[in-house]
């Protein structure tokens, strides 16, 4: 799909996954992603919900914000025990 190469919101979505991976590490990312798919399906898996949220914000022209900080805060709240 050549039209997807220019889709900036899709690129942001994938970069959110990079932030997730860097924050929780490869093993935990892979396990969380796989379990999310198995239990919730693609659209409702936690890591996809977070990425889709930021993609939707980008498409809606939200004011600029620190995406990396927002993603790590979401993961810290949802995944990392306190």
GROMACS .gro file of N, CA and C in nm:
model
  246
    1UNK      N    1   0.083  -0.119   0.000
    1UNK     CA    2   0.000   0.000   0.000
    1UNK      C    3   0.088   0.125   0.000
    2UNK      N    4   0.124   0.173  -0.114
    2UNK     CA    5   0.213   0.290  -0.123
    2UNK      C    6   0.160   0.415  -0.054
    3UNK      N    7   0.028   0.431  -0.047
    3UNK     CA    8  -0.027   0.551   0.017
    3UNK      C    9   0.004   0.555   0.167
    4UNK      N   10   0.032   0.441   0.228
    4UNK     CA   11   0.062   0.437   0.371
    4UNK      C   12   0.201   0.493   0.403
    5UNK      N   13   0.289   0.497   0.303
    5UNK     CA   14   0.423   0.551   0.327
    5UNK      C   15   0.418   0.697   0.370
    6UNK      N   16   0.318   0.770   0.326
    6UNK     CA   17   0.307   0.913   0.357
    6UNK      C   18   0.213   0.940   0.474
    7UNK      N   19   0.160   0.836   0.537
    7UNK     CA   20   0.064   0.854   0.646
    7UNK      C   21   0.138   0.882   0.777
    8UNK      N   22   0.151   1.010   0.811
    8UNK     CA   23   0.227   1.049   0.930
    8UNK      C   24   0.165   0.995   1.058
    9UNK      N   25   0.033   0.987   1.064
    9UNK     CA   26  -0.033   0.935   1.184
    9UNK      C   27   0.002   0.787   1.205
   10UNK      N   28   0.012   0.712   1.097
   10UNK     CA   29   0.052   0.572   1.108
   10UNK      C   30   0.197   0.560   1.156
   11UNK      N   31   0.284   0.647   1.107
   11UNK     CA   32   0.422   0.648   1.154
   11UNK      C   33   0.428   0.678   1.303
   12UNK      N   34   0.346   0.773   1.349
   12UNK     CA   35   0.340   0.804   1.492
   12UNK      C   36   0.296   0.681   1.570
   13UNK      N   37   0.194   0.613   1.521
   13UNK     CA   38   0.144   0.491   1.585
   13UNK      C   39   0.259   0.392   1.606
   14UNK      N   40   0.338   0.370   1.502
   14UNK     CA   41   0.448   0.275   1.513
   14UNK      C   42   0.558   0.325   1.606
   15UNK      N   43   0.581   0.455   1.607
   15UNK     CA   44   0.680   0.511   1.699
   15UNK      C   45   0.634   0.497   1.845
   16UNK      N   46   0.504   0.499   1.868
   16UNK     CA   47   0.453   0.473   2.003
   16UNK      C   48   0.494   0.332   2.046
   17UNK      N   49   0.487   0.237   1.954
   17UNK     CA   50   0.532   0.101   1.987
   17UNK      C   51   0.682   0.099   2.019
   18UNK      N   52   0.760   0.179   1.952
   18UNK     CA   53   0.903   0.187   1.982
   18UNK      C   54   0.923   0.239   2.125
   19UNK      N   55   0.849   0.342   2.163
   19UNK     CA   56   0.859   0.396   2.299
   19UNK      C   57   0.817   0.288   2.400
   20UNK      N   58   0.710   0.218   2.371
   20UNK     CA   59   0.664   0.111   2.460
   20UNK      C   60   0.774   0.007   2.477
   21UNK      N   61   0.832  -0.037   2.367
   21UNK     CA   62   0.937  -0.138   2.366
   21UNK      C   63   1.056  -0.091   2.448
   22UNK      N   64   1.100   0.032   2.423
   22UNK     CA   65   1.216   0.084   2.497
   22UNK      C   66   1.187   0.096   2.647
   23UNK      N   67   1.065   0.132   2.682
   23UNK     CA   68   1.033   0.155   2.823
   23UNK      C   69   1.021   0.025   2.902
   24UNK      N   70   0.954  -0.076   2.845
   24UNK     CA   71   0.932  -0.199   2.921
   24UNK      C   72   1.026  -0.313   2.881
   25UNK      N   73   1.106  -0.291   2.778
   25UNK     CA   74   1.200  -0.394   2.734
   25UNK      C   75   1.136  -0.492   2.637
   26UNK      N   76   1.222  -0.557   2.559
   26UNK     CA   77   1.172  -0.646   2.454
   26UNK      C   78   1.087  -0.760   2.508
   27UNK      N   79   1.137  -0.831   2.610
   27UNK     CA   80   1.064  -0.948   2.659
   27UNK      C   81   0.925  -0.912   2.709
   28UNK      N   82   0.917  -0.807   2.788
   28UNK     CA   83   0.787  -0.768   2.843
   28UNK      C   84   0.696  -0.711   2.734
   29UNK      N   85   0.755  -0.638   2.639
   29UNK     CA   86   0.675  -0.586   2.527
   29UNK      C   87   0.616  -0.702   2.447
   30UNK      N   88   0.700  -0.798   2.410
   30UNK     CA   89   0.653  -0.911   2.329
   30UNK      C   90   0.546  -0.991   2.402
   31UNK      N   91   0.567  -1.016   2.531
   31UNK     CA   92   0.469  -1.091   2.609
   31UNK      C   93   0.338  -1.013   2.623
   32UNK      N   94   0.348  -0.885   2.655
   32UNK     CA   95   0.228  -0.801   2.670
   32UNK      C   96   0.153  -0.792   2.539
   33UNK      N   97   0.226  -0.774   2.428
   33UNK     CA   98   0.162  -0.764   2.297
   33UNK      C   99   0.092  -0.895   2.261
   34UNK      N  100   0.163  -1.006   2.279
   34UNK     CA  101   0.105  -1.137   2.244
   34UNK      C  102  -0.016  -1.171   2.331
   35UNK      N  103  -0.005  -1.149   2.461
   35UNK     CA  104  -0.118  -1.176   2.550
   35UNK      C  105  -0.236  -1.085   2.518
   36UNK      N  106  -0.207  -0.959   2.488
   36UNK     CA  107  -0.313  -0.866   2.452
   36UNK      C  108  -0.389  -0.913   2.329
   37UNK      N  109  -0.316  -0.960   2.229
   37UNK     CA  110  -0.381  -1.011   2.109
   37UNK      C  111  -0.464  -1.136   2.139
   38UNK      N  112  -0.407  -1.226   2.217
   38UNK     CA  113  -0.475  -1.352   2.247
   38UNK      C  114  -0.601  -1.331   2.332
   39UNK      N  115  -0.592  -1.243   2.429
   39UNK     CA  116  -0.704  -1.224   2.523
   39UNK      C  117  -0.806  -1.124   2.473
   40UNK      N  118  -0.758  -1.014   2.414
   40UNK     CA  119  -0.848  -0.903   2.381
   40UNK      C  120  -0.870  -0.882   2.232
   41UNK      N  121  -0.787  -0.944   2.150
   41UNK     CA  122  -0.793  -0.917   2.007
   41UNK      C  123  -0.713  -0.792   1.973
   42UNK      N  124  -0.690  -0.770   1.845
   42UNK     CA  125  -0.603  -0.661   1.801
   42UNK      C  126  -0.650  -0.524   1.850
   43UNK      N  127  -0.773  -0.488   1.823
   43UNK     CA  128  -0.821  -0.352   1.852
   43UNK      C  129  -0.824  -0.319   2.001
   44UNK      N  130  -0.846  -0.419   2.085
   44UNK     CA  131  -0.861  -0.393   2.228
   44UNK      C  132  -0.739  -0.433   2.311
   45UNK      N  133  -0.631  -0.475   2.245
   45UNK     CA  134  -0.511  -0.508   2.322
   45UNK      C  135  -0.449  -0.378   2.374
   46UNK      N  136  -0.397  -0.384   2.495
   46UNK     CA  137  -0.351  -0.264   2.565
   46UNK      C  138  -0.252  -0.181   2.485
   47UNK      N  139  -0.149  -0.242   2.431
   47UNK     CA  140  -0.047  -0.165   2.360
   47UNK      C  141  -0.103  -0.103   2.233
   48UNK      N  142  -0.197  -0.171   2.168
   48UNK     CA  143  -0.262  -0.113   2.049
   48UNK      C  144  -0.357   0.000   2.088
   49UNK      N  145  -0.427  -0.015   2.198
   49UNK     CA  146  -0.518   0.091   2.243
   49UNK      C  147  -0.439   0.220   2.267
   50UNK      N  148  -0.325   0.207   2.332
   50UNK     CA  149  -0.241   0.324   2.358
   50UNK      C  150  -0.193   0.385   2.227
   51UNK      N  151  -0.142   0.303   2.136
   51UNK     CA  152  -0.092   0.353   2.007
   51UNK      C  153  -0.204   0.416   1.926
   52UNK      N  154  -0.321   0.353   1.925
   52UNK     CA  155  -0.435   0.409   1.850
   52UNK      C  156  -0.482   0.541   1.910
   53UNK      N  157  -0.473   0.554   2.041
   53UNK     CA  158  -0.511   0.678   2.108
   53UNK      C  159  -0.424   0.794   2.058
   54UNK      N  160  -0.294   0.773   2.054
   54UNK     CA  161  -0.204   0.880   2.009
   54UNK      C  162  -0.217   0.906   1.860
   55UNK      N  163  -0.244   0.801   1.784
   55UNK     CA  164  -0.268   0.818   1.640
   55UNK      C  165  -0.393   0.903   1.618
   56UNK      N  166  -0.498   0.878   1.695
   56UNK     CA  167  -0.622   0.956   1.682
   56UNK      C  168  -0.600   1.101   1.724
   57UNK      N  169  -0.522   1.123   1.828
   57UNK     CA  170  -0.490   1.260   1.870
   57UNK      C  171  -0.418   1.334   1.758
   58UNK      N  172  -0.323   1.266   1.695
   58UNK     CA  173  -0.249   1.328   1.585
   58UNK      C  174  -0.343   1.364   1.470
   59UNK      N  175  -0.430   1.271   1.435
   59UNK     CA  176  -0.524   1.297   1.325
   59UNK      C  177  -0.621   1.411   1.359
   60UNK      N  178  -0.650   1.428   1.487
   60UNK     CA  179  -0.743   1.533   1.530
   60UNK      C  180  -0.673   1.668   1.549
   61UNK      N  181  -0.544   1.673   1.515
   61UNK     CA  182  -0.466   1.796   1.526
   61UNK      C  183  -0.461   1.852   1.668
   62UNK      N  184  -0.442   1.764   1.765
   62UNK     CA  185  -0.423   1.810   1.903
   62UNK      C  186  -0.302   1.901   1.908
   63UNK      N  187  -0.299   1.990   2.007
   63UNK     CA  188  -0.177   2.070   2.022
   63UNK      C  189  -0.057   1.978   2.048
   64UNK      N  190   0.061   2.018   2.008
   64UNK     CA  191   0.179   1.935   2.030
   64UNK      C  192   0.198   1.901   2.178
   65UNK      N  193   0.243   1.782   2.203
   65UNK     CA  194   0.271   1.736   2.339
   65UNK      C  195   0.382   1.634   2.333
   66UNK      N  196   0.440   1.602   2.447
   66UNK     CA  197   0.549   1.507   2.454
   66UNK      C  198   0.490   1.365   2.450
   67UNK      N  199   0.488   1.307   2.333
   67UNK     CA  200   0.428   1.175   2.314
   67UNK      C  201   0.501   1.069   2.395
   68UNK      N  202   0.632   1.074   2.394
   68UNK     CA  203   0.711   0.975   2.467
   68UNK      C  204   0.677   0.978   2.616
   69UNK      N  205   0.669   1.096   2.674
   69UNK     CA  206   0.635   1.109   2.815
   69UNK      C  207   0.493   1.060   2.841
   70UNK      N  208   0.401   1.095   2.754
   70UNK     CA  209   0.261   1.052   2.771
   70UNK      C  210   0.251   0.900   2.765
   71UNK      N  211   0.321   0.838   2.671
   71UNK     CA  212   0.316   0.692   2.656
   71UNK      C  213   0.378   0.624   2.778
   72UNK      N  214   0.492   0.672   2.822
   72UNK     CA  215   0.555   0.608   2.938
   72UNK      C  216   0.470   0.626   3.063
   73UNK      N  217   0.403   0.740   3.075
   73UNK     CA  218   0.312   0.758   3.189
   73UNK      C  219   0.194   0.663   3.182
   74UNK      N  220   0.140   0.642   3.062
   74UNK     CA  221   0.030   0.548   3.046
   74UNK      C  222   0.074   0.407   3.084
   75UNK      N  223   0.188   0.366   3.036
   75UNK     CA  224   0.236   0.232   3.066
   75UNK      C  225   0.265   0.219   3.215
   76UNK      N  226   0.326   0.322   3.271
   76UNK     CA  227   0.357   0.318   3.415
   76UNK      C  228   0.227   0.300   3.495
   77UNK      N  229   0.123   0.368   3.454
   77UNK     CA  230  -0.004   0.359   3.524
   77UNK      C  231  -0.074   0.225   3.502
   78UNK      N  232  -0.068   0.174   3.379
   78UNK     CA  233  -0.144   0.054   3.344
   78UNK      C  234  -0.071  -0.078   3.361
   79UNK      N  235   0.062  -0.075   3.347
   79UNK     CA  236   0.137  -0.201   3.346
   79UNK      C  237   0.232  -0.220   3.462
   80UNK      N  238   0.298  -0.114   3.501
   80UNK     CA  239   0.405  -0.126   3.601
   80UNK      C  240   0.344  -0.117   3.740
   81UNK      N  241   0.358  -0.221   3.820
   81UNK     CA  242   0.301  -0.216   3.955
   81UNK      C  243   0.371  -0.109   4.040
   82UNK      N  244   0.293  -0.046   4.127
   82UNK     CA  245   0.348   0.058   4.214
   82UNK      C  246   0.391   0.001   4.346
   0.00000   0.00000   0.00000
